[in-house]
Amino acid sequence: MAHTVTPLHPDPHAEQTLGPLSRYQRIGHAEAFGPQPTSTIDLPEPRDFTLRLVGGIIECVHGVREPGQFARWMTEDVYRAIATRARKVSVAQQQQRRAAERPMFSLGNAVMSSPRDGVVEASVVVHASPRVRAVAIRLEGYDYRWKATSFSML
């Protein structure tokens, strides 16, 4: 298959002679339809967002909230992992015939780092009696909002 090189200064009249498929192929799939990376400057402050998202995910894992409430702020992989964990807890609660109880926890300070523009990595300590857990989360800016691309609770 032959590839053509797009000139630096295309002829403005050439657009009229191309069919819709040719114009689409010139633009490129990712450029036209995929999630667009966003700079940190154009995103909300990450600390508050991180603490709210971590708190919400913990409630999902304990069966108090539906993971779908947070789907827009996480990638599909993270969503699937949270939904799977929440489903296991829900099944266990049904087998024991008990209702979901709101977990009693408090979030410690979020330690943040930014390896590059539009990316924030954070660790949060979760204090829940009788144990203390650590959460690691990676947020990336897409389409002017933060999205969790990685989430791990130890």
PDB file of C-alpha atoms in Angstrom:
ATOM      1  CA  MET A   1       0.000   0.000   0.000  1.00  0.00           C
ATOM      2  CA  ALA A   2       1.455   3.369  -0.974  1.00  0.00           C
ATOM      3  CA  HIS A   3       1.688   6.162   1.597  1.00  0.00           C
ATOM      4  CA  THR A   4       1.465   9.805   0.659  1.00  0.00           C
ATOM      5  CA  VAL A   5       3.237  12.650   2.396  1.00  0.00           C
ATOM      6  CA  THR A   6       1.085  15.561   3.539  1.00  0.00           C
ATOM      7  CA  PRO A   7       2.621  18.862   2.363  1.00  0.00           C
ATOM      8  CA  LEU A   8       3.491  21.506   4.973  1.00  0.00           C
ATOM      9  CA  HIS A   9       1.289  24.083   3.242  1.00  0.00           C
ATOM     10  CA  PRO A  10      -1.632  22.217   1.726  1.00  0.00           C
ATOM     11  CA  ASP A  11      -3.589  23.681  -1.124  1.00  0.00           C
ATOM     12  CA  PRO A  12      -6.762  25.267   0.395  1.00  0.00           C
ATOM     13  CA  HIS A  13      -8.755  24.215  -2.673  1.00  0.00           C
ATOM     14  CA  ALA A  14      -7.681  20.564  -2.421  1.00  0.00           C
ATOM     15  CA  GLU A  15     -10.044  20.043   0.562  1.00  0.00           C
ATOM     16  CA  GLN A  16     -13.017  20.516  -1.744  1.00  0.00           C
ATOM     17  CA  THR A  17     -11.899  17.729  -4.078  1.00  0.00           C
ATOM     18  CA  LEU A  18     -11.294  15.142  -1.336  1.00  0.00           C
ATOM     19  CA  GLY A  19     -14.096  12.867  -0.242  1.00  0.00           C
ATOM     20  CA  PRO A  20     -15.106  12.603   3.425  1.00  0.00           C
ATOM     21  CA  LEU A  21     -13.140   9.371   3.947  1.00  0.00           C
ATOM     22  CA  SER A  22      -9.935  10.932   2.611  1.00  0.00           C
ATOM     23  CA  ARG A  23     -10.294  13.910   4.972  1.00  0.00           C
ATOM     24  CA  TYR A  24     -10.850  11.541   7.904  1.00  0.00           C
ATOM     25  CA  GLN A  25      -7.747   9.495   7.058  1.00  0.00           C
ATOM     26  CA  ARG A  26      -5.632  12.664   6.937  1.00  0.00           C
ATOM     27  CA  ILE A  27      -6.716  13.782  10.417  1.00  0.00           C
ATOM     28  CA  GLY A  28      -5.854  10.517  12.137  1.00  0.00           C
ATOM     29  CA  HIS A  29      -7.915   8.475  14.560  1.00  0.00           C
ATOM     30  CA  ALA A  30      -6.425   9.564  17.911  1.00  0.00           C
ATOM     31  CA  GLU A  31      -6.333  13.223  16.977  1.00  0.00           C
ATOM     32  CA  ALA A  32      -9.995  13.215  16.000  1.00  0.00           C
ATOM     33  CA  PHE A  33     -11.699  11.007  18.577  1.00  0.00           C
ATOM     34  CA  GLY A  34      -9.498   9.882  21.469  1.00  0.00           C
ATOM     35  CA  PRO A  35      -9.197  11.428  24.914  1.00  0.00           C
ATOM     36  CA  GLN A  36      -7.169  14.614  24.728  1.00  0.00           C
ATOM     37  CA  PRO A  37      -4.387  15.139  27.302  1.00  0.00           C
ATOM     38  CA  THR A  38      -4.804  18.249  29.449  1.00  0.00           C
ATOM     39  CA  SER A  39      -2.114  20.361  31.079  1.00  0.00           C
ATOM     40  CA  THR A  40      -2.012  20.660  34.873  1.00  0.00           C
ATOM     41  CA  ILE A  41      -2.720  24.390  34.567  1.00  0.00           C
ATOM     42  CA  ASP A  42      -6.127  23.646  32.985  1.00  0.00           C
ATOM     43  CA  LEU A  43      -7.146  21.105  35.668  1.00  0.00           C
ATOM     44  CA  PRO A  44      -8.614  21.575  39.157  1.00  0.00           C
ATOM     45  CA  GLU A  45      -6.379  21.415  42.228  1.00  0.00           C
ATOM     46  CA  PRO A  46      -5.432  17.713  42.565  1.00  0.00           C
ATOM     47  CA  ARG A  47      -5.169  17.367  46.396  1.00  0.00           C
ATOM     48  CA  ASP A  48      -8.875  17.869  47.176  1.00  0.00           C
ATOM     49  CA  PHE A  49      -9.908  15.786  44.178  1.00  0.00           C
ATOM     50  CA  THR A  50      -7.610  12.940  45.251  1.00  0.00           C
ATOM     51  CA  LEU A  51      -8.967  12.865  48.803  1.00  0.00           C
ATOM     52  CA  ARG A  52     -12.596  12.919  47.609  1.00  0.00           C
ATOM     53  CA  LEU A  53     -12.014  10.196  45.024  1.00  0.00           C
ATOM     54  CA  VAL A  54     -10.147   7.939  47.456  1.00  0.00           C
ATOM     55  CA  GLY A  55     -12.923   8.371  50.049  1.00  0.00           C
ATOM     56  CA  GLY A  56     -15.560   7.555  47.450  1.00  0.00           C
ATOM     57  CA  ILE A  57     -13.718   4.482  46.217  1.00  0.00           C
ATOM     58  CA  ILE A  58     -13.378   3.178  49.779  1.00  0.00           C
ATOM     59  CA  GLU A  59     -17.147   3.544  50.178  1.00  0.00           C
ATOM     60  CA  CYS A  60     -17.617   1.650  46.878  1.00  0.00           C
ATOM     61  CA  VAL A  61     -15.386  -1.173  48.065  1.00  0.00           C
ATOM     62  CA  HIS A  62     -17.449  -1.460  51.272  1.00  0.00           C
ATOM     63  CA  GLY A  63     -20.713  -1.643  49.303  1.00  0.00           C
ATOM     64  CA  VAL A  64     -22.101   1.735  50.366  1.00  0.00           C
ATOM     65  CA  ARG A  65     -21.847   3.406  46.940  1.00  0.00           C
ATOM     66  CA  GLU A  66     -22.101   2.202  43.381  1.00  0.00           C
ATOM     67  CA  PRO A  67     -18.825   2.289  41.396  1.00  0.00           C
ATOM     68  CA  GLY A  68     -20.753   3.855  38.501  1.00  0.00           C
ATOM     69  CA  GLN A  69     -20.925   7.107  40.480  1.00  0.00           C
ATOM     70  CA  PHE A  70     -17.184   7.508  39.922  1.00  0.00           C
ATOM     71  CA  ALA A  71     -16.843   5.999  36.437  1.00  0.00           C
ATOM     72  CA  ARG A  72     -16.225   9.335  34.730  1.00  0.00           C
ATOM     73  CA  TRP A  73     -13.164   9.936  36.932  1.00  0.00           C
ATOM     74  CA  MET A  74     -11.375   6.641  36.284  1.00  0.00           C
ATOM     75  CA  THR A  75     -10.184   4.592  33.358  1.00  0.00           C
ATOM     76  CA  GLU A  76     -11.938   1.364  32.382  1.00  0.00           C
ATOM     77  CA  ASP A  77      -9.239  -0.787  34.016  1.00  0.00           C
ATOM     78  CA  VAL A  78      -9.544   0.992  37.352  1.00  0.00           C
ATOM     79  CA  TYR A  79     -13.339   0.943  37.133  1.00  0.00           C
ATOM     80  CA  ARG A  80     -13.388  -2.811  36.464  1.00  0.00           C
ATOM     81  CA  ALA A  81     -11.075  -3.500  39.415  1.00  0.00           C
ATOM     82  CA  ILE A  82     -13.188  -1.381  41.797  1.00  0.00           C
ATOM     83  CA  ALA A  83     -16.461  -2.853  40.491  1.00  0.00           C
ATOM     84  CA  THR A  84     -15.147  -6.420  40.874  1.00  0.00           C
ATOM     85  CA  ARG A  85     -14.046  -5.781  44.429  1.00  0.00           C
ATOM     86  CA  ALA A  86     -17.361  -4.091  45.277  1.00  0.00           C
ATOM     87  CA  ARG A  87     -19.300  -7.011  43.763  1.00  0.00           C
ATOM     88  CA  LYS A  88     -17.391  -9.512  45.928  1.00  0.00           C
ATOM     89  CA  VAL A  89     -18.197  -7.517  49.052  1.00  0.00           C
ATOM     90  CA  SER A  90     -21.844  -7.236  48.030  1.00  0.00           C
ATOM     91  CA  VAL A  91     -22.145 -10.996  47.499  1.00  0.00           C
ATOM     92  CA  ALA A  92     -20.522 -11.674  50.884  1.00  0.00           C
ATOM     93  CA  GLN A  93     -22.929  -9.242  52.572  1.00  0.00           C
ATOM     94  CA  GLN A  94     -25.928 -10.906  50.935  1.00  0.00           C
ATOM     95  CA  GLN A  95     -24.767 -14.365  51.999  1.00  0.00           C
ATOM     96  CA  GLN A  96     -24.392 -13.154  55.587  1.00  0.00           C
ATOM     97  CA  ARG A  97     -27.759 -11.385  55.310  1.00  0.00           C
ATOM     98  CA  ARG A  98     -26.467  -8.033  56.479  1.00  0.00           C
ATOM     99  CA  ALA A  99     -26.811  -4.570  55.009  1.00  0.00           C
ATOM    100  CA  ALA A 100     -23.892  -2.476  53.855  1.00  0.00           C
ATOM    101  CA  GLU A 101     -22.611  -0.210  56.594  1.00  0.00           C
ATOM    102  CA  ARG A 102     -20.847   3.051  56.010  1.00  0.00           C
ATOM    103  CA  PRO A 103     -17.187   2.442  56.861  1.00  0.00           C
ATOM    104  CA  MET A 104     -15.710   4.569  59.626  1.00  0.00           C
ATOM    105  CA  PHE A 105     -12.425   5.936  58.342  1.00  0.00           C
ATOM    106  CA  SER A 106     -10.422   9.105  58.107  1.00  0.00           C
ATOM    107  CA  LEU A 107      -7.984  10.096  55.415  1.00  0.00           C
ATOM    108  CA  GLY A 108      -4.514  11.281  56.262  1.00  0.00           C
ATOM    109  CA  ASN A 109      -2.574  13.808  54.269  1.00  0.00           C
ATOM    110  CA  ALA A 110      -2.077  13.124  50.573  1.00  0.00           C
ATOM    111  CA  VAL A 111       1.577  13.092  49.549  1.00  0.00           C
ATOM    112  CA  MET A 112       1.656  14.314  45.973  1.00  0.00           C
ATOM    113  CA  SER A 113       4.271  14.287  43.230  1.00  0.00           C
ATOM    114  CA  SER A 114       4.079  15.274  39.596  1.00  0.00           C
ATOM    115  CA  PRO A 115       6.387  13.279  37.297  1.00  0.00           C
ATOM    116  CA  ARG A 116       5.325  15.369  34.285  1.00  0.00           C
ATOM    117  CA  ASP A 117       2.774  17.936  33.189  1.00  0.00           C
ATOM    118  CA  GLY A 118      -0.780  16.653  33.456  1.00  0.00           C
ATOM    119  CA  VAL A 119       0.125  13.726  35.739  1.00  0.00           C
ATOM    120  CA  VAL A 120      -0.073  13.474  39.536  1.00  0.00           C
ATOM    121  CA  GLU A 121       0.843  10.507  41.695  1.00  0.00           C
ATOM    122  CA  ALA A 122      -0.341  10.437  45.296  1.00  0.00           C
ATOM    123  CA  SER A 123      -0.273   8.249  48.355  1.00  0.00           C
ATOM    124  CA  VAL A 124      -2.922   8.556  51.050  1.00  0.00           C
ATOM    125  CA  VAL A 125      -2.991   6.922  54.476  1.00  0.00           C
ATOM    126  CA  VAL A 126      -6.441   5.578  55.412  1.00  0.00           C
ATOM    127  CA  HIS A 127      -7.090   5.266  59.147  1.00  0.00           C
ATOM    128  CA  ALA A 128      -9.816   2.688  59.815  1.00  0.00           C
ATOM    129  CA  SER A 129     -10.147   0.954  63.119  1.00  0.00           C
ATOM    130  CA  PRO A 130      -8.506  -1.499  63.752  1.00  0.00           C
ATOM    131  CA  ARG A 131      -6.131  -1.136  60.781  1.00  0.00           C
ATOM    132  CA  VAL A 132      -4.325   1.455  58.766  1.00  0.00           C
ATOM    133  CA  ARG A 133      -4.091   1.132  54.992  1.00  0.00           C
ATOM    134  CA  ALA A 134      -2.193   2.907  52.270  1.00  0.00           C
ATOM    135  CA  VAL A 135      -3.631   3.947  48.924  1.00  0.00           C
ATOM    136  CA  ALA A 136      -1.543   4.773  45.870  1.00  0.00           C
ATOM    137  CA  ILE A 137      -3.269   6.545  42.996  1.00  0.00           C
ATOM    138  CA  ARG A 138      -2.135   8.017  39.686  1.00  0.00           C
ATOM    139  CA  LEU A 139      -4.186  10.773  38.102  1.00  0.00           C
ATOM    140  CA  GLU A 140      -3.802  11.932  34.521  1.00  0.00           C
ATOM    141  CA  GLY A 141      -5.481  14.928  32.949  1.00  0.00           C
ATOM    142  CA  TYR A 142      -7.791  14.096  30.057  1.00  0.00           C
ATOM    143  CA  ASP A 143     -10.485  16.280  28.530  1.00  0.00           C
ATOM    144  CA  TYR A 144     -10.114  18.941  31.264  1.00  0.00           C
ATOM    145  CA  ARG A 145     -10.685  16.538  34.169  1.00  0.00           C
ATOM    146  CA  TRP A 146      -8.545  14.255  36.306  1.00  0.00           C
ATOM    147  CA  LYS A 147      -8.858  10.524  35.647  1.00  0.00           C
ATOM    148  CA  ALA A 148      -7.493   7.786  37.903  1.00  0.00           C
ATOM    149  CA  THR A 149      -5.361   5.577  35.675  1.00  0.00           C
ATOM    150  CA  SER A 150      -3.999   3.443  38.513  1.00  0.00           C
ATOM    151  CA  PHE A 151      -5.348   2.648  41.977  1.00  0.00           C
ATOM    152  CA  SER A 152      -3.910   0.325  44.601  1.00  0.00           C
ATOM    153  CA  MET A 153      -5.012  -0.208  48.180  1.00  0.00           C
ATOM    154  CA  LEU A 154      -2.608  -2.058  50.437  1.00  0.00           C
TER     155      LEU A 154
END
